[in-house]
XYZ file of N, CA and C in Angstrom:
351
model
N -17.085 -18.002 -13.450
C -17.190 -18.865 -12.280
C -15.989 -18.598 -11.392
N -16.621 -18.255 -10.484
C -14.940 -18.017 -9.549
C -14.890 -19.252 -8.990
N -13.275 -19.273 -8.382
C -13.082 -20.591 -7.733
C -12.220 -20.359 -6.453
N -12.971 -18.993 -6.149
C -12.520 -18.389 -4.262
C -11.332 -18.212 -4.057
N -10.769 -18.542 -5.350
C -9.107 -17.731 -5.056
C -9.066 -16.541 -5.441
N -8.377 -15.479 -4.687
C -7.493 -14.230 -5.380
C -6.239 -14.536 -6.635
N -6.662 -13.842 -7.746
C -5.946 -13.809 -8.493
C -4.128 -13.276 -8.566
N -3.369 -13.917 -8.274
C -2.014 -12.988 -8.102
C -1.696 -11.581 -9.207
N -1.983 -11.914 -10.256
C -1.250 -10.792 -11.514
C -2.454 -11.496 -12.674
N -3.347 -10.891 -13.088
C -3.635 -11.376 -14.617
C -4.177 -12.486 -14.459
N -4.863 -12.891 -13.891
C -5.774 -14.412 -14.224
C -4.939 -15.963 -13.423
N -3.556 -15.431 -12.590
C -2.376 -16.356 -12.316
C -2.873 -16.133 -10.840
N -3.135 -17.760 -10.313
C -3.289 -18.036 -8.589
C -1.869 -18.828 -8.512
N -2.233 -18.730 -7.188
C -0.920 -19.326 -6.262
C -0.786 -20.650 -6.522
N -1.888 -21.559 -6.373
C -1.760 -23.008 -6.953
C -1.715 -22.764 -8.541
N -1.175 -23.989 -9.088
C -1.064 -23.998 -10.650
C -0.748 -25.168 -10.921
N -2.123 -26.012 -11.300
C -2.061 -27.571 -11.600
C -1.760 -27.628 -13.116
N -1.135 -28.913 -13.661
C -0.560 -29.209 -14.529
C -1.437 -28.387 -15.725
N -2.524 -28.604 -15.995
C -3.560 -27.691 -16.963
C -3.066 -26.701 -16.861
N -2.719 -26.136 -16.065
C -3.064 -24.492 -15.900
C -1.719 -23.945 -16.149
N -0.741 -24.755 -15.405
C 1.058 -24.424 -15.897
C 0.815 -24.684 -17.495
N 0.071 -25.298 -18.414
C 0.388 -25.018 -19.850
C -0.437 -24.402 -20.272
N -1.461 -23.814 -19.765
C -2.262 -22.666 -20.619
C -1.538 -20.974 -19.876
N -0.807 -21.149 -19.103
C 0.206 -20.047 -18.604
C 1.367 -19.972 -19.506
N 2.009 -20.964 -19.665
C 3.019 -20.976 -20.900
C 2.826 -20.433 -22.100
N 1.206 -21.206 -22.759
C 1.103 -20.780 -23.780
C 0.631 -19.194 -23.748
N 0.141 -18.432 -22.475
C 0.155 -17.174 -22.589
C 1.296 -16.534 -22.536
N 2.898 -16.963 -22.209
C 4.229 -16.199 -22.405
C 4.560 -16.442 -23.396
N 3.813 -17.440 -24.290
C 4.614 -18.035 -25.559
C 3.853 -17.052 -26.586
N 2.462 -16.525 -26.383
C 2.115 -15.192 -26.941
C 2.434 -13.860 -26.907
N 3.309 -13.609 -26.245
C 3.649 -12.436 -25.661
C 3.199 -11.430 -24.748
N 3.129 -12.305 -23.740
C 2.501 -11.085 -22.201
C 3.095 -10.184 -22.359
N 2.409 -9.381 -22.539
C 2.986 -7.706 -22.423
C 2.498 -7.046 -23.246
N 2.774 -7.546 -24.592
C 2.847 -6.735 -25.727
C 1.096 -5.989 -26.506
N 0.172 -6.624 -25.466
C -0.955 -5.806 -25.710
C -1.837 -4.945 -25.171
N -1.923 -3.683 -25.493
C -2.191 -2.611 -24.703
C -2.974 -2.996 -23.582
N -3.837 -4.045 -23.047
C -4.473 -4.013 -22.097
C -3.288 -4.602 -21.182
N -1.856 -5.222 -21.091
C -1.599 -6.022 -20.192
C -0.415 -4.355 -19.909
N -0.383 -3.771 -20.511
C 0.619 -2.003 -20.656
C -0.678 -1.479 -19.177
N -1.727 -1.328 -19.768
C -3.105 -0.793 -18.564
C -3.109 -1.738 -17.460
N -2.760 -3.118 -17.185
C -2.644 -3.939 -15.958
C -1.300 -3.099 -15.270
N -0.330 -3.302 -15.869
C 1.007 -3.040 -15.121
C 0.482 -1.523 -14.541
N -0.127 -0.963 -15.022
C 0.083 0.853 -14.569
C -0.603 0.816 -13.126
N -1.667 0.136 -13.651
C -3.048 -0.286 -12.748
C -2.612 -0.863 -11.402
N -1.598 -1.927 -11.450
C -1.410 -2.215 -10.186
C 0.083 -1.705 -9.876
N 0.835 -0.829 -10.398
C 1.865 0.012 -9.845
C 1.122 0.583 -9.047
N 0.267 1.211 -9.537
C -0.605 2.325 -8.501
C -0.936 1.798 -7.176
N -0.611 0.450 -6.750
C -0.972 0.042 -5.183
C 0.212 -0.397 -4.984
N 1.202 0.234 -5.412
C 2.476 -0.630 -4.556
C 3.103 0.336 -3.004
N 2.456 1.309 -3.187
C 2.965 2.461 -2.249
C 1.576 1.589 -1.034
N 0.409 1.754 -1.135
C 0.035 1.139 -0.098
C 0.699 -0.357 0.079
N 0.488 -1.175 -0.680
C 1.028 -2.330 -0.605
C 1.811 -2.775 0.307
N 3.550 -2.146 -0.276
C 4.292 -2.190 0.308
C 4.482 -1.684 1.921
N 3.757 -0.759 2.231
C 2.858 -0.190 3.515
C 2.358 -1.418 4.510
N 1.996 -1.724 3.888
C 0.319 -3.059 4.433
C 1.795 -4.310 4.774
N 2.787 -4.444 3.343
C 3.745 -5.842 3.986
C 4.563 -5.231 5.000
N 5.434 -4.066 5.209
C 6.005 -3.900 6.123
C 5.744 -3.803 7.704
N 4.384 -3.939 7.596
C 3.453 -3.775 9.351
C 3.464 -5.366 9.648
N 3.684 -6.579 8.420
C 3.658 -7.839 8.863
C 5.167 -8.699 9.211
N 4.831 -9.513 10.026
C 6.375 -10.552 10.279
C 6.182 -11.193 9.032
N 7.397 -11.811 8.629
C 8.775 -11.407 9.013
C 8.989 -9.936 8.417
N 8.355 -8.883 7.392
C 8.873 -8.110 6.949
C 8.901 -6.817 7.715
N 8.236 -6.930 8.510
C 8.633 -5.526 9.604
C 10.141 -5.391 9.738
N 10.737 -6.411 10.252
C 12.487 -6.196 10.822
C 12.677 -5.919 9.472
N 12.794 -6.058 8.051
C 13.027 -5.652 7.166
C 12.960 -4.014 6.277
N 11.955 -3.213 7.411
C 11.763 -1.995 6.582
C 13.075 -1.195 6.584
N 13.800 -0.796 7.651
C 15.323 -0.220 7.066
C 15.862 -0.384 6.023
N 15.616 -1.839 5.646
C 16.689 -2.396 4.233
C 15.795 -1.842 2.675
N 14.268 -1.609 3.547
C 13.120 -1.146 1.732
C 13.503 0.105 1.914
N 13.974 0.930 3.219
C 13.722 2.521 3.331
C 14.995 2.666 2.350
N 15.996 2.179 2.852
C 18.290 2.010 1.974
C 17.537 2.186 0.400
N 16.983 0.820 0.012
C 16.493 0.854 -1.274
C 15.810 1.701 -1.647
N 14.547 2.068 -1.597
C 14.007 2.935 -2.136
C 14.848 4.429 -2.316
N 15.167 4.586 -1.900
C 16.150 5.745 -1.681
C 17.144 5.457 -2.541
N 18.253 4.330 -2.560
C 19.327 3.952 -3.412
C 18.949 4.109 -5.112
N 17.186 3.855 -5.053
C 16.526 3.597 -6.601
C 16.403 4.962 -6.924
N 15.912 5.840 -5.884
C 15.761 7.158 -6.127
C 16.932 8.006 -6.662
N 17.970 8.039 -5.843
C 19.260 8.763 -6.211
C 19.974 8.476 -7.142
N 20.192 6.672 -7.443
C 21.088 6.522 -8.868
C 20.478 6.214 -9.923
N 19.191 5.911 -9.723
C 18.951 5.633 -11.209
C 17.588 6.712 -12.199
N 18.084 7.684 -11.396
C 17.531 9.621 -11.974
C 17.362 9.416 -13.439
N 18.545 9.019 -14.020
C 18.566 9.162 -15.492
C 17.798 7.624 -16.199
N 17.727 6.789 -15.620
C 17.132 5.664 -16.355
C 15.922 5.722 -16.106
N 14.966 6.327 -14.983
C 13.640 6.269 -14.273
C 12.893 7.696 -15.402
N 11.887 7.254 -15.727
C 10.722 8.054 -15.951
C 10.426 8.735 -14.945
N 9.795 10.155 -15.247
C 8.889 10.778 -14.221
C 8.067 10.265 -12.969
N 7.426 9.656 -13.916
C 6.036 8.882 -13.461
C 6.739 7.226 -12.142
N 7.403 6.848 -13.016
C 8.435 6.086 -11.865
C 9.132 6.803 -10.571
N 9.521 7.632 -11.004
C 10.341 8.521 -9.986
C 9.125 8.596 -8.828
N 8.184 9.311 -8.980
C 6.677 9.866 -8.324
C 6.090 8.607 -7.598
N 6.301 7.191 -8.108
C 5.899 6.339 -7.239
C 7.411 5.582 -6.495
N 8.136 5.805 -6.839
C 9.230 5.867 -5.594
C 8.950 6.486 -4.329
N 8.795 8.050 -4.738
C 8.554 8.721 -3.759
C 7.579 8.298 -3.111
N 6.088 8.188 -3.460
C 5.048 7.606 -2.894
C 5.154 6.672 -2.237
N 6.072 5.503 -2.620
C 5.911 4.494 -1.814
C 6.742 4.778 -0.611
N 7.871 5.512 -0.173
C 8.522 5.771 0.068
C 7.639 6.749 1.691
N 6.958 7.746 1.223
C 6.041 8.562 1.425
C 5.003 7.866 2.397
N 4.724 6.384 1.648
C 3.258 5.660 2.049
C 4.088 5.095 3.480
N 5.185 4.903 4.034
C 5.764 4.343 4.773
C 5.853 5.385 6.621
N 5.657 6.539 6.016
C 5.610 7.480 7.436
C 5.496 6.964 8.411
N 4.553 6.494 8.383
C 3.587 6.053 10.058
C 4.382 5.430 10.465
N 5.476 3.723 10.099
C 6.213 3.142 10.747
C 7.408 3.896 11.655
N 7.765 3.172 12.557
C 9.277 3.687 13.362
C 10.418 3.901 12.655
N 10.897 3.450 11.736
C 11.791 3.678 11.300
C 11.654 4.721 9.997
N 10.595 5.164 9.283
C 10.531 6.127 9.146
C 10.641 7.639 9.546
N 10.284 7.330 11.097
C 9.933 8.585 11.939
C 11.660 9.061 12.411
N 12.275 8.557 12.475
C 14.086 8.510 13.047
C 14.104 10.058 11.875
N 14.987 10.683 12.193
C 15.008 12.507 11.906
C 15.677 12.317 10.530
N 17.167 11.209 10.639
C 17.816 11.128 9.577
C 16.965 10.425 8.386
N 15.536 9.422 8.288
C 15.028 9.565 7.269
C 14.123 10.317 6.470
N 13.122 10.607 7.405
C 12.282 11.657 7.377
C 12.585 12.893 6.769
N 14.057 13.464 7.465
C 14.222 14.675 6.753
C 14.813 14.403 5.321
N 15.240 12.809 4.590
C 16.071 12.632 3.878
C 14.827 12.537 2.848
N 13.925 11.556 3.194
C 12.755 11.546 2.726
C 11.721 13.048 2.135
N 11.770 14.230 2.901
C 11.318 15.274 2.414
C 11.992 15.939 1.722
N 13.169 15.830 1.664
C 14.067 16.936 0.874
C 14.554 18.041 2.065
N 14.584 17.857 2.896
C 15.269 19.103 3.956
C 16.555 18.584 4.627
């Protein structure tokens, strides 16, 4: 039965009436995470954070904000090489990547910092 909300993460909406804050508990008090299907959620929606993050930066207030995601993404990229997986690294870039089209992407000093040239 749906109840016309979008789900945020895993079965969790934005409202959360008293019922629902303790059947959420009792799902951290089981251990979210620890079963291979919630390992297949996380991968599942990494994979839209490059559009995602795309789609929030075209909206107020976070437009004036994309310089400070372009600093970061980049800051995540360069220092933390040795703690990041492959596969992490690759959606850095992507998201990073998914950002072109905006103005402050297009400026020479990110773009070229962004491709590697």
């Amino acid at each position: 039965v749906s109840t016309g909300r979008l789900p945020m993460l895993l079965g969790l909406s934005a409202d959360c009436s008293a019922w629902q804050c303790e059947t959420i508990d009792r799902v951290f008090a089981r251990g979210l995470g620890k079963r291979p299907v919630d390992t297949l959620a996380v991968k599942e929606i990494l994979t839209l954070l490059p559009g995602s993050l795309q789609i929030l930066l075209t909206k107020e207030p976070w437009k004036e904000q994309t310089p400070k995601f372009i600093d970061w993404l980049f800051s995540l990229m360069e220092n933390a090489d040795e703690m990041l997986t492959q596969s992490s690294r690759e959606l850095l870039k992507a998201s990073l990547l998914a950002l072109r089209s905006l103005p402050e992407f297009k400026k020479k000093a990110v773009w070229t910092k962004a491709y590697g040239w």
